[in-house]
Short mmCIF file of C-alpha atoms (C1' of nucleotides) in Angstrom, two decimals:
data_model
loop_
_atom_site.label_atom_id
_atom_site.label_comp_id
_atom_site.label_asym_id
_atom_site.label_seq_id
_atom_site.Cartn_x
_atom_site.Cartn_y
_atom_site.Cartn_z
CA MET T 17 -2.00 -3.73 -11.20
CA ARG T 18 -0.61 -4.62 -14.59
CA ILE T 19 2.93 -4.11 -15.80
CA SER T 20 4.68 -3.58 -19.11
CA LYS T 21 8.42 -3.67 -19.12
CA ASN T 22 11.05 -1.96 -21.21
CA ILE T 23 8.95 0.90 -22.40
CA ASP T 24 10.31 2.79 -25.35
CA CYS T 25 10.51 6.41 -24.28
CA LYS T 26 10.11 7.48 -27.88
CA ASN T 27 6.49 6.44 -27.70
CA CYS T 28 5.88 8.21 -24.42
CA GLU T 29 4.26 11.59 -24.90
CA LEU T 30 5.53 12.79 -21.59
CA LYS T 31 9.15 13.73 -22.01
CA CYS T 32 10.13 13.58 -18.37
CA ASP T 33 13.27 14.89 -16.66
CA ILE T 34 14.70 11.42 -16.50
CA TYR T 35 14.39 10.98 -20.23
CA THR T 36 15.80 14.42 -20.90
CA ALA T 37 18.73 13.79 -18.57
CA SER T 38 19.47 10.56 -20.36
CA ILE T 39 19.44 12.23 -23.76
CA GLU T 40 21.59 15.09 -22.56
CA ILE T 41 24.44 12.76 -21.76
CA ASP T 42 23.98 10.91 -25.04
CA GLU T 43 22.80 7.76 -23.42
CA ASP T 44 20.16 5.57 -24.97
CA PRO T 45 17.01 5.82 -22.80
CA VAL T 46 16.60 2.10 -23.28
CA LYS T 47 19.24 1.75 -20.60
CA LEU T 48 16.79 3.26 -18.12
CA LYS T 49 14.69 0.12 -18.49
CA PRO T 50 11.52 2.10 -17.83
CA THR T 51 8.56 0.06 -16.67
CA TYR T 52 4.94 1.13 -16.83
CA ALA T 53 2.45 0.03 -14.22
CA TYR T 54 -1.29 0.48 -14.47
CA TYR T 55 -3.34 0.86 -11.33
CA SER T 56 -7.06 0.95 -10.74
CA LYS T 57 -8.80 3.26 -8.33
CA ASN T 58 -7.77 2.78 -4.69
CA GLU T 59 -4.86 0.47 -5.44
CA TYR T 60 -1.68 1.14 -3.54
CA ILE T 61 1.10 2.54 -5.71
CA SER T 62 3.44 2.61 -2.78
CA LYS T 63 2.94 1.66 0.80
CA GLN T 64 4.29 3.40 3.86
CA GLY T 65 7.10 1.40 5.42
CA THR T 66 8.07 -0.56 2.33
CA ASN T 67 11.33 -0.16 0.51
CA VAL T 68 11.99 2.59 -1.96
CA SER T 69 13.35 0.65 -4.89
CA HIS T 70 12.27 2.76 -7.83
CA ALA T 71 11.79 6.35 -8.80
CA ILE T 72 8.16 6.68 -9.75
CA PHE T 73 6.78 9.18 -12.20
CA LEU T 74 3.08 9.73 -12.70
CA ILE T 75 2.16 9.46 -16.38
CA ASN T 76 -1.59 9.86 -16.29
CA GLY T 77 -4.47 9.65 -13.88
CA SER T 78 -4.07 10.94 -10.34
CA ALA T 79 -3.05 9.77 -6.92
CA LYS T 80 -3.12 10.86 -3.31
CA ILE T 81 -0.03 10.93 -1.18
CA PHE T 82 -0.90 10.41 2.46
CA ILE T 83 0.47 9.48 5.83
CA GLU T 84 -1.14 6.52 7.53
CA GLY T 85 -1.31 7.89 11.02
CA LEU T 86 -2.64 6.61 14.31
CA ASN T 87 -6.01 4.89 14.78
CA ASN T 88 -6.29 4.23 11.05
CA LYS T 89 -6.53 7.93 10.39
CA ASN T 90 -4.93 9.25 7.27
CA ILE T 91 -3.62 12.67 6.42
CA ILE T 92 -3.54 13.42 2.72
CA LEU T 93 -0.49 15.59 2.12
CA TYR T 94 -1.29 16.52 -1.43
CA LEU T 95 -2.52 15.12 -4.70
CA MET T 96 -0.39 14.01 -7.60
CA THR T 97 -1.12 14.79 -11.19
CA PRO T 98 0.73 13.79 -14.37
CA ASN T 99 4.34 14.80 -14.68
CA THR T 100 5.28 14.60 -11.02
CA TYR T 101 7.51 12.32 -8.98
CA ILE T 102 6.09 10.00 -6.39
CA GLY T 103 9.10 8.71 -4.56
CA LEU T 104 10.91 11.97 -4.02
CA LEU T 105 10.39 12.74 -0.39
CA SER T 106 11.92 9.52 0.79
CA PHE T 107 14.51 9.53 -1.85
CA PHE T 108 17.74 10.59 -0.36
CA GLU T 109 17.50 9.85 3.28
CA THR T 110 15.43 6.82 4.10
CA PRO T 111 15.35 3.48 2.34
CA TYR T 112 11.63 3.10 3.00
CA TYR T 113 8.57 5.17 2.26
CA LEU T 114 7.48 7.62 4.90
CA TYR T 115 4.02 7.75 3.34
CA SER T 116 1.65 5.84 1.10
CA VAL T 117 0.35 6.59 -2.36
CA LYS T 118 -2.94 5.33 -3.76
CA ALA T 119 -4.44 5.79 -7.20
CA MET T 120 -7.54 7.97 -7.20
CA GLU T 121 -8.64 6.75 -10.62
CA ASP T 122 -7.14 4.60 -13.37
CA THR T 123 -3.54 5.65 -13.25
CA THR T 124 -0.36 4.90 -15.16
CA ILE T 125 3.05 5.34 -13.64
CA CYS T 126 6.55 4.81 -14.93
CA MET T 127 9.24 3.26 -12.74
CA VAL T 128 12.99 3.46 -13.02
CA GLU T 129 15.23 1.56 -10.67
CA ILE T 130 16.79 3.80 -8.10
CA GLU T 131 20.28 2.56 -8.88
CA VAL T 132 19.82 3.48 -12.52
CA LEU T 133 18.65 6.89 -11.46
CA LYS T 134 21.64 7.35 -9.20
CA SER T 135 24.09 6.53 -11.93
CA LEU T 136 22.21 8.98 -14.10
CA TYR T 137 22.47 11.94 -11.80
CA LEU T 138 26.08 11.18 -11.12
CA LYS T 139 26.65 11.83 -14.78
CA ASN T 140 24.26 14.73 -15.07
CA HIS T 141 24.30 17.55 -12.57
CA ASP T 142 21.40 19.43 -13.96
CA PHE T 143 19.21 16.46 -13.44
CA LEU T 144 20.05 16.22 -9.77
CA LEU T 145 19.28 19.88 -9.39
CA LYS T 146 15.93 19.35 -11.01
CA LEU T 147 15.20 16.55 -8.59
CA ASN T 148 16.11 18.87 -5.78
CA LYS T 149 13.83 21.55 -7.03
CA ALA T 150 10.90 19.18 -7.18
CA PHE T 151 11.84 17.99 -3.73
CA GLY T 152 11.90 21.54 -2.42
CA LYS T 153 8.49 22.19 -3.86
CA SER T 154 7.02 19.26 -1.97
CA VAL T 155 8.54 20.56 1.21
CA ALA T 156 7.07 24.00 0.69
CA GLN T 157 3.66 22.40 0.32
CA ILE T 158 4.11 20.42 3.47
CA LEU T 159 5.20 23.39 5.55
CA ASN T 160 2.13 25.17 4.40
CA LYS T 161 0.08 22.18 5.45
CA ILE T 162 1.50 22.36 8.94
CA ILE T 163 0.25 25.91 9.38
CA THR T 164 -3.12 25.03 7.98
CA LEU T 165 -3.60 21.96 10.12
CA ASN T 166 -2.32 23.58 13.24
CA GLN T 167 -3.59 27.11 13.16
CA LYS T 168 -6.70 27.34 11.06
CA HIS T 169 -10.21 26.43 12.03
CA ILE T 170 -11.99 23.79 10.02
CA ARG T 171 -13.76 26.46 7.99
CA GLY T 172 -10.47 27.89 6.81
CA ARG T 173 -9.04 24.42 6.24
CA ILE T 174 -11.86 23.35 3.97
CA ALA T 175 -11.61 26.67 2.15
CA ASP T 176 -7.91 25.94 1.65
CA SER T 177 -8.65 22.54 0.23
CA LEU T 178 -11.25 23.85 -2.19
CA LEU T 179 -8.86 26.48 -3.48
CA TYR T 180 -6.17 23.85 -3.78
CA LEU T 181 -8.47 21.54 -5.71
CA SER T 182 -9.48 24.29 -8.10
CA GLN T 183 -5.80 24.88 -8.73
CA ILE T 184 -5.15 21.19 -9.31
CA TYR T 185 -8.04 20.85 -11.71
CA GLY T 186 -7.24 24.20 -13.30
CA SER T 187 -10.72 25.66 -13.02
CA ASP T 188 -13.25 27.10 -10.61
CA TYR T 189 -15.56 24.37 -11.72
CA PHE T 190 -14.38 20.83 -11.23
CA GLU T 191 -15.40 17.34 -10.31
CA MET T 192 -13.18 16.21 -7.48
CA LYS T 193 -11.98 12.64 -7.31
CA LEU T 194 -12.32 12.70 -3.54
CA SER T 195 -15.04 11.36 -1.30
CA ARG T 196 -16.22 13.51 1.59
CA LYS T 197 -14.09 11.43 3.88
CA GLU T 198 -11.04 12.06 1.73
CA LEU T 199 -11.80 15.76 1.54
CA GLY T 200 -11.75 15.57 5.32
CA GLU T 201 -8.42 13.76 5.31
CA LEU T 202 -6.99 16.38 3.00
CA SER T 203 -8.16 19.09 5.36
CA GLY T 204 -7.67 17.49 8.75
CA VAL T 205 -11.40 17.58 9.39
CA SER T 206 -13.86 14.82 10.25
CA GLU T 207 -16.00 13.48 7.44
CA GLU T 208 -19.14 14.92 9.03
CA ASN T 209 -17.73 18.38 9.36
CA ALA T 210 -16.46 18.26 5.80
CA VAL T 211 -20.03 17.67 4.68
CA ARG T 212 -21.39 20.34 6.97
CA LEU T 213 -18.97 22.96 5.73
CA LEU T 214 -19.69 22.22 2.09
CA THR T 215 -23.37 22.72 2.84
CA GLU T 216 -22.61 25.87 4.76
CA PHE T 217 -20.54 27.33 1.94
CA LYS T 218 -23.30 26.41 -0.45
CA ASN T 219 -25.92 28.16 1.67
CA ASP T 220 -23.67 31.18 1.89
CA ASN T 221 -23.55 31.22 -1.90
CA ILE T 222 -19.80 30.80 -1.94
CA ILE T 223 -19.84 27.54 -3.86
CA ASP T 224 -22.23 25.25 -5.69
CA VAL T 225 -22.13 21.58 -4.77
CA LYS T 226 -23.68 18.75 -6.68
CA GLY T 227 -22.25 15.44 -5.55
CA ARG T 228 -18.55 15.72 -6.21
CA LYS T 229 -18.94 18.58 -8.63
CA ILE T 230 -17.87 21.85 -7.12
CA ASN T 231 -18.26 25.32 -8.54
CA ILE T 232 -16.51 28.15 -6.80
CA LYS T 233 -18.83 31.11 -7.15
CA ASP T 234 -17.12 33.57 -4.84
CA ARG T 235 -13.42 32.99 -4.97
CA HIS T 236 -12.72 36.27 -3.24
CA LEU T 237 -14.72 35.37 -0.17
CA LEU T 238 -13.36 31.84 -0.13
CA THR T 239 -9.83 33.22 -0.19
CA GLN T 240 -10.72 35.53 2.66
CA ILE T 241 -12.03 32.63 4.72
CA SER T 242 -8.85 30.74 4.00
CA ASN T 243 -6.66 33.66 5.04
CA LEU T 244 -8.51 34.49 8.21
CA GLY T 245 -8.35 30.87 9.28
CA MET F 4 25.11 40.17 16.08
CA ARG F 5 28.79 40.46 15.42
CA ILE F 6 30.66 39.30 12.32
CA SER F 7 34.13 38.13 11.47
CA LYS F 8 34.95 37.68 7.84
CA ASN F 9 37.28 35.38 5.98
CA ILE F 10 37.54 32.73 8.60
CA ASP F 11 40.40 30.30 8.19
CA CYS F 12 38.86 26.85 8.15
CA LYS F 13 42.09 25.41 9.51
CA ASN F 14 41.30 26.99 12.84
CA CYS F 15 37.74 25.73 12.87
CA GLU F 16 37.33 22.59 14.94
CA LEU F 17 34.23 21.63 13.08
CA LYS F 18 35.28 20.13 9.79
CA CYS F 19 31.98 20.59 7.98
CA ASP F 20 30.81 19.06 4.71
CA ILE F 21 31.50 22.28 2.89
CA TYR F 22 35.10 22.30 4.00
CA THR F 23 35.54 18.63 3.19
CA ALA F 24 34.01 19.10 -0.25
CA SER F 25 36.38 21.94 -0.92
CA ILE F 26 39.40 19.91 0.10
CA GLU F 27 38.27 16.92 -1.94
CA ILE F 28 38.44 18.88 -5.14
CA ASP F 29 41.81 20.39 -4.17
CA GLU F 30 40.45 23.84 -3.75
CA ASP F 31 41.71 26.20 -1.10
CA PRO F 32 38.90 26.65 1.48
CA VAL F 33 39.84 30.34 1.57
CA LYS F 34 37.87 30.61 -1.65
CA LEU F 35 34.73 29.79 0.31
CA LYS F 36 35.11 33.13 2.07
CA PRO F 37 33.51 31.71 5.21
CA THR F 38 32.08 34.28 7.58
CA TYR F 39 31.28 33.75 11.22
CA ALA F 40 28.40 35.50 12.90
CA TYR F 41 27.78 35.57 16.62
CA TYR F 42 24.24 35.88 17.90
CA SER F 43 22.86 36.41 21.38
CA LYS F 44 19.83 34.69 22.76
CA ASN F 45 16.61 35.43 20.86
CA GLU F 46 18.31 37.19 17.96
CA TYR F 47 17.05 36.31 14.53
CA ILE F 48 19.52 34.27 12.51
CA SER F 49 17.19 34.22 9.58
CA LYS F 50 13.76 35.66 9.12
CA GLN F 51 10.84 34.11 7.32
CA GLY F 52 10.24 35.86 4.01
CA THR F 53 13.73 37.29 3.58
CA ASN F 54 16.13 36.19 0.89
CA VAL F 55 18.22 33.09 1.14
CA SER F 56 21.63 34.45 0.28
CA HIS F 57 23.92 32.17 2.25
CA ALA F 58 24.20 28.62 3.34
CA ILE F 59 24.30 28.67 7.11
CA PHE F 60 25.98 26.13 9.28
CA LEU F 61 25.61 26.07 13.04
CA ILE F 62 29.01 26.03 14.75
CA ASN F 63 28.05 26.19 18.39
CA GLY F 64 25.13 27.11 20.61
CA SER F 65 21.63 26.20 19.54
CA ALA F 66 18.72 27.63 17.63
CA LYS F 67 15.06 27.02 17.00
CA ILE F 68 13.64 26.75 13.52
CA PHE F 69 10.03 27.84 13.46
CA ILE F 70 7.22 28.96 11.25
CA GLU F 71 5.67 32.30 12.06
CA GLY F 72 2.04 31.42 11.60
CA LEU F 73 -1.23 33.26 11.93
CA ASN F 74 -2.13 35.50 14.88
CA ASN F 75 1.51 35.73 15.94
CA LYS F 76 1.55 32.07 16.75
CA ASN F 77 4.70 30.14 16.11
CA ILE F 78 5.28 26.49 15.43
CA ILE F 79 8.76 25.30 16.30
CA LEU F 80 9.66 22.64 13.74
CA TYR F 81 12.78 21.41 15.44
CA LEU F 82 15.89 22.56 17.23
CA MET F 83 19.30 22.99 15.71
CA THR F 84 22.50 21.90 17.34
CA PRO F 85 26.12 22.23 16.16
CA ASN F 86 27.03 20.67 12.87
CA THR F 87 23.72 21.17 11.09
CA TYR F 88 22.59 23.34 8.21
CA ILE F 89 20.13 26.13 8.71
CA GLY F 90 19.19 27.17 5.23
CA LEU F 91 18.54 23.77 3.74
CA LEU F 92 14.81 23.53 3.52
CA SER F 93 14.48 26.63 1.40
CA PHE F 94 17.59 25.92 -0.50
CA PHE F 95 16.68 24.56 -3.84
CA GLU F 96 13.23 25.76 -4.50
CA THR F 97 12.48 29.16 -3.09
CA PRO F 98 14.63 32.25 -3.01
CA TYR F 99 13.27 33.23 0.40
CA TYR F 100 13.02 31.58 3.76
CA LEU F 101 9.87 29.64 4.49
CA TYR F 102 10.62 29.82 8.20
CA SER F 103 12.57 31.76 10.78
CA VAL F 104 15.52 30.80 12.92
CA LYS F 105 16.37 32.36 16.28
CA ALA F 106 19.31 31.71 18.58
CA MET F 107 18.30 30.01 21.82
CA GLU F 108 21.55 30.94 23.54
CA ASP F 109 24.85 32.52 22.49
CA THR F 110 25.35 30.96 19.10
CA THR F 111 27.99 31.02 16.39
CA ILE F 112 27.17 30.28 12.80
CA CYS F 113 29.23 30.13 9.64
CA MET F 114 27.94 31.51 6.36
CA VAL F 115 28.98 30.76 2.84
CA GLU F 116 27.46 32.58 -0.10
CA ILE F 117 24.98 30.46 -1.94
CA GLU F 118 26.68 31.08 -5.27
CA VAL F 119 29.94 29.80 -3.88
CA LEU F 120 28.16 26.74 -2.62
CA LYS F 121 26.54 26.14 -5.98
CA SER F 122 29.83 26.26 -7.82
CA LEU F 123 31.15 23.85 -5.20
CA TYR F 124 28.52 21.19 -5.65
CA LEU F 125 28.75 21.50 -9.37
CA LYS F 126 32.34 20.33 -8.99
CA ASN F 127 31.67 17.80 -6.28
CA HIS F 128 28.82 15.32 -6.57
CA ASP F 129 29.28 13.73 -3.22
CA PHE F 130 28.75 17.03 -1.57
CA LEU F 131 25.44 17.58 -3.27
CA LEU F 132 24.35 14.14 -2.18
CA LYS F 133 25.29 14.96 1.38
CA LEU F 134 23.22 18.11 1.19
CA ASN F 135 20.34 16.03 -0.08
CA LYS F 136 20.66 13.59 2.75
CA ALA F 137 20.53 16.33 5.33
CA PHE F 138 17.59 17.77 3.48
CA GLY F 139 15.81 14.43 3.55
CA LYS F 140 16.38 14.14 7.25
CA SER F 141 14.66 17.46 7.88
CA VAL F 142 11.72 16.33 5.83
CA ALA F 143 11.39 13.10 7.78
CA GLN F 144 11.26 15.15 10.97
CA ILE F 145 8.61 17.40 9.57
CA LEU F 146 6.39 14.56 8.39
CA ASN F 147 6.56 13.15 11.83
CA LYS F 148 5.57 16.52 13.21
CA ILE F 149 2.46 16.53 11.05
CA ILE F 150 1.25 13.29 12.59
CA THR F 151 2.00 14.51 16.05
CA LEU F 152 0.29 17.85 15.64
CA ASN F 153 -2.68 16.43 13.87
CA GLN F 154 -3.39 13.15 15.52
CA LYS F 155 -2.07 13.14 19.04
CA HIS F 156 -3.62 14.66 22.09
CA ILE F 157 -1.68 17.27 23.97
CA ARG F 158 -0.48 14.67 26.46
CA GLY F 159 1.13 12.65 23.72
CA ARG F 160 2.50 15.75 22.06
CA ILE F 161 4.26 16.95 25.18
CA ALA F 162 5.56 13.43 25.76
CA ASP F 163 6.95 13.52 22.22
CA SER F 164 8.68 16.80 22.86
CA LEU F 165 10.25 15.61 26.09
CA LEU F 166 11.60 12.51 24.39
CA TYR F 167 12.86 14.65 21.55
CA LEU F 168 14.60 17.02 23.94
CA SER F 169 16.26 14.16 25.80
CA GLN F 170 17.58 12.97 22.46
CA ILE F 171 18.84 16.43 21.53
CA TYR F 172 20.59 16.89 24.84
CA GLY F 173 21.79 13.28 24.83
CA SER F 174 20.54 12.42 28.31
CA ASP F 175 17.46 11.67 30.35
CA TYR F 176 18.46 14.56 32.54
CA PHE F 177 18.77 17.91 30.84
CA GLU F 178 18.21 21.60 31.20
CA MET F 179 16.13 22.73 28.29
CA LYS F 180 16.77 26.08 26.67
CA LEU F 181 13.05 26.53 26.13
CA SER F 182 10.50 28.53 28.08
CA ARG F 183 7.14 26.95 28.83
CA LYS F 184 5.71 28.96 25.99
CA GLU F 185 8.33 27.61 23.60
CA LEU F 186 7.77 24.07 24.81
CA GLY F 187 4.17 24.70 23.86
CA GLU F 188 5.18 25.99 20.45
CA LEU F 189 7.30 22.93 19.91
CA SER F 190 4.36 20.73 20.81
CA GLY F 191 1.45 22.65 19.36
CA VAL F 192 0.01 23.20 22.82
CA SER F 193 -0.92 26.37 24.67
CA GLU F 194 1.54 27.67 27.23
CA GLU F 195 -0.88 26.95 30.06
CA ASN F 196 -1.42 23.37 29.04
CA ALA F 197 2.30 22.86 28.62
CA VAL F 198 2.71 23.85 32.27
CA ARG F 199 -0.20 21.71 33.36
CA LEU F 200 1.10 18.63 31.63
CA LEU F 201 4.59 19.00 33.06
CA THR F 202 3.01 19.17 36.49
CA GLU F 203 0.83 16.18 35.69
CA PHE F 204 3.77 14.09 34.50
CA LYS F 205 5.63 15.11 37.62
CA ASN F 206 2.76 14.06 39.87
CA ASP F 207 2.57 10.77 38.02
CA ASN F 208 6.25 10.26 38.77
CA ILE F 209 7.15 10.11 35.09
CA ILE F 210 9.48 13.08 35.21
CA ASP F 211 11.07 15.45 37.66
CA VAL F 212 10.79 19.14 36.92
CA LYS F 213 12.76 21.92 38.52
CA GLY F 214 12.46 25.08 36.49
CA ARG F 215 13.84 24.18 33.10
CA LYS F 216 15.65 21.13 34.39
CA ILE F 217 13.91 17.94 33.38
CA ASN F 218 14.67 14.43 34.52
CA ILE F 219 12.91 11.60 32.75
CA LYS F 220 12.31 9.00 35.42
CA ASP F 221 10.08 6.61 33.53
CA ARG F 222 11.08 6.62 29.90
CA HIS F 223 9.05 3.52 29.20
CA LEU F 224 5.80 5.08 30.32
CA LEU F 225 6.59 8.35 28.58
CA THR F 226 7.18 6.47 25.35
CA GLN F 227 3.90 4.69 25.81
CA ILE F 228 2.08 7.99 26.27
CA SER F 229 3.76 9.28 23.14
CA ASN F 230 2.77 6.22 21.12
CA LEU F 231 -0.81 6.08 22.26
CA GLY F 232 -1.23 9.75 21.47
"C1'" DA C 6 -35.62 -4.94 -10.04
"C1'" DT C 7 -33.77 -5.77 -5.71
"C1'" DT C 8 -30.40 -6.07 -2.21
"C1'" DC C 9 -26.30 -4.70 -0.17
"C1'" DA C 10 -22.66 -1.77 0.63
"C1'" DA C 11 -20.53 2.42 0.35
"C1'" DC C 12 -21.12 7.14 0.72
"C1'" DA C 13 -23.50 11.36 2.33
"C1'" DT C 14 -26.21 14.08 5.44
"C1'" DT C 15 -28.03 16.14 9.75
"C1'" DG C 16 -28.93 16.58 14.57
"C1'" DT C 17 -27.14 15.83 19.36
"C1'" DT C 18 -23.74 14.95 22.83
"C1'" DT C 19 -19.29 14.83 24.60
"C1'" DT C 20 -14.52 15.72 24.68
"C1'" DT C 21 -10.68 18.45 24.18
"C1'" DA C 22 -8.02 22.16 24.51
"C1'" DA C 23 -7.82 27.03 24.05
"C1'" DA C 24 -8.94 31.42 26.12
"C1'" DC C 25 -9.53 34.08 30.02
"C1'" DA C 26 -8.33 35.53 34.52
"C1'" DA C 27 -5.83 36.02 38.59
"C1'" DT C 28 -1.77 35.45 41.05
"C1'" DA C 29 2.94 33.88 41.99
"C1'" DT C 30 7.68 33.57 40.90
"C1'" DT C 31 11.88 34.64 38.61
"C1'" DT C 32 14.84 37.48 35.97
"C1'" DT C 33 16.65 41.80 34.41
"C1'" DG C 34 17.95 46.53 34.36
"C1'" DT C 35 19.08 50.56 36.92
"C1'" DA V 15 18.10 46.64 46.47
"C1'" DC V 16 14.17 47.63 43.99
"C1'" DA V 17 10.95 48.17 40.36
"C1'" DA V 18 9.45 46.41 36.21
"C1'" DA V 19 9.06 42.96 33.03
"C1'" DA V 20 9.02 38.41 31.74
"C1'" DT V 21 7.89 33.87 32.89
"C1'" DA V 22 5.28 30.36 35.32
"C1'" DT V 23 1.26 28.50 37.59
"C1'" DT V 24 -3.57 27.26 38.63
"C1'" DG V 25 -8.51 27.57 38.43
"C1'" DT V 26 -12.61 28.61 35.52
"C1'" DT V 27 -15.09 29.38 31.34
"C1'" DT V 28 -15.88 28.98 26.60
"C1'" DA V 29 -15.35 27.46 22.03
"C1'" DA V 30 -14.33 24.21 18.69
"C1'" DA V 31 -14.53 20.02 16.67
"C1'" DA V 32 -14.81 15.15 17.13
"C1'" DA V 33 -17.71 11.31 18.22
"C1'" DC V 34 -22.01 9.27 18.24
"C1'" DA V 35 -26.31 8.21 16.28
"C1'" DA V 36 -29.78 7.91 13.02
"C1'" DT V 37 -31.29 8.26 8.47
"C1'" DG V 38 -31.07 9.13 3.59
"C1'" DT V 39 -29.04 8.47 -1.05
"C1'" DT V 40 -26.52 6.38 -4.66
"C1'" DG V 41 -24.46 2.93 -7.18
"C1'" DA V 42 -22.78 -1.63 -8.11
"C1'" DA V 43 -23.68 -6.62 -8.29
"C1'" DT V 44 -26.58 -10.26 -9.07
#
DNA sequence: ATTCAACATTGTTTTTAAACAATATTTTGT
DNA sequence: ACAAAATATTGTTTAAAAACAATGTTGAAT
């Protein structure tokens, strides 16, 4: 992990909500003291149980947000792509992270101290509402995950994950940044069964698999499998 | 369900956040146009998929908040007791409920139109922060539920639920308002196995069971079962 | 180019918990 | 008080998915 402090938001292509909020109240974004951090693949961006000291915004790359559960088993809640908050879920209630985040590739994030953020949303209502909206979105995703994990069979769960990945990568053809084990963790399925189901889907002509490259050939059927559970 | 409109907050014992927020900005709580609704056991207070039009606050009684999943199977997320919000989770993001709420006994709730609430938190920051806190608390509960459902065996899950219930009812001895089936839904366990495990815990001298009356005799052991999964 | 480690695959066994089935008990409505 | 419905209980069977085991493949490091 490498850090560069006091980023000048003018040079940042990503005009995030925090920046916008700062501008809206005629405050110089320099006051936000934004800090970039660069992570390599598999580095922790935040670790379950540690203190939430900064708001974290993903600039580029990608990351997985996951719960470190019992017996060293992880559950990946969802993936993070540019332009999303990392710290949100533990933002308002708990002073420590309820989950961990790891970079899935070379990833840049921008941090703003939580106290700075607080003073910002005290001055700017709209900003707080935006935070809430993003927060609500995460929750909706998580509720959906509960149904999936609890009520669908592994076939339906893997189908879910594949559809989710295609949405994340914005195409029916994509190269996922996940290992088979991680695909399993995203789906609540053992590594072995994740492999087996990919093969099965391939044999059924629903997808093409070549390593981590996936091509969804029959989205309709895959959706059906997901819906039926 | 029976309704009484234009409640006078002065007569309400429960001085809720909404009331306090209203007072803080020197606004007459009459403007909130609070409405009470009285529900009998098993009546829907809100139904998954319908519009979120009001903020709902539980005055007395109790309710279960649950997802109506696939194949008519429910997952109870948690129980609601007086002085908690009902609508929160779907508040900021979606215009419709992501879950349902049903009264578990005779229950009184107070509703305030969402537009009224919005204008209130636009005037009062602290109030919005309080909403956020409550929101965050719900999320923490739900994350915990994911681990439980996904990584613990049914023994640990039922142990979890019993500990949770004792916390809700504020005692090691309590009469739960849940049927065996509902205890299963709270724990992600079939009705039959819920029964079986209660019997098992009873035989192991960890709890006493008489109908819906539960007495936790060995909290230490029960906690251990919960932790080990 | 070779070795080691991480990742992926496939078959087999075992465990877990749901589903099914039958019956008992309690509650509710008339 | 009685029938009917809802709830609870217990034993048995079946299905699902993890765990185990063995082997293959790929890729990075030297």
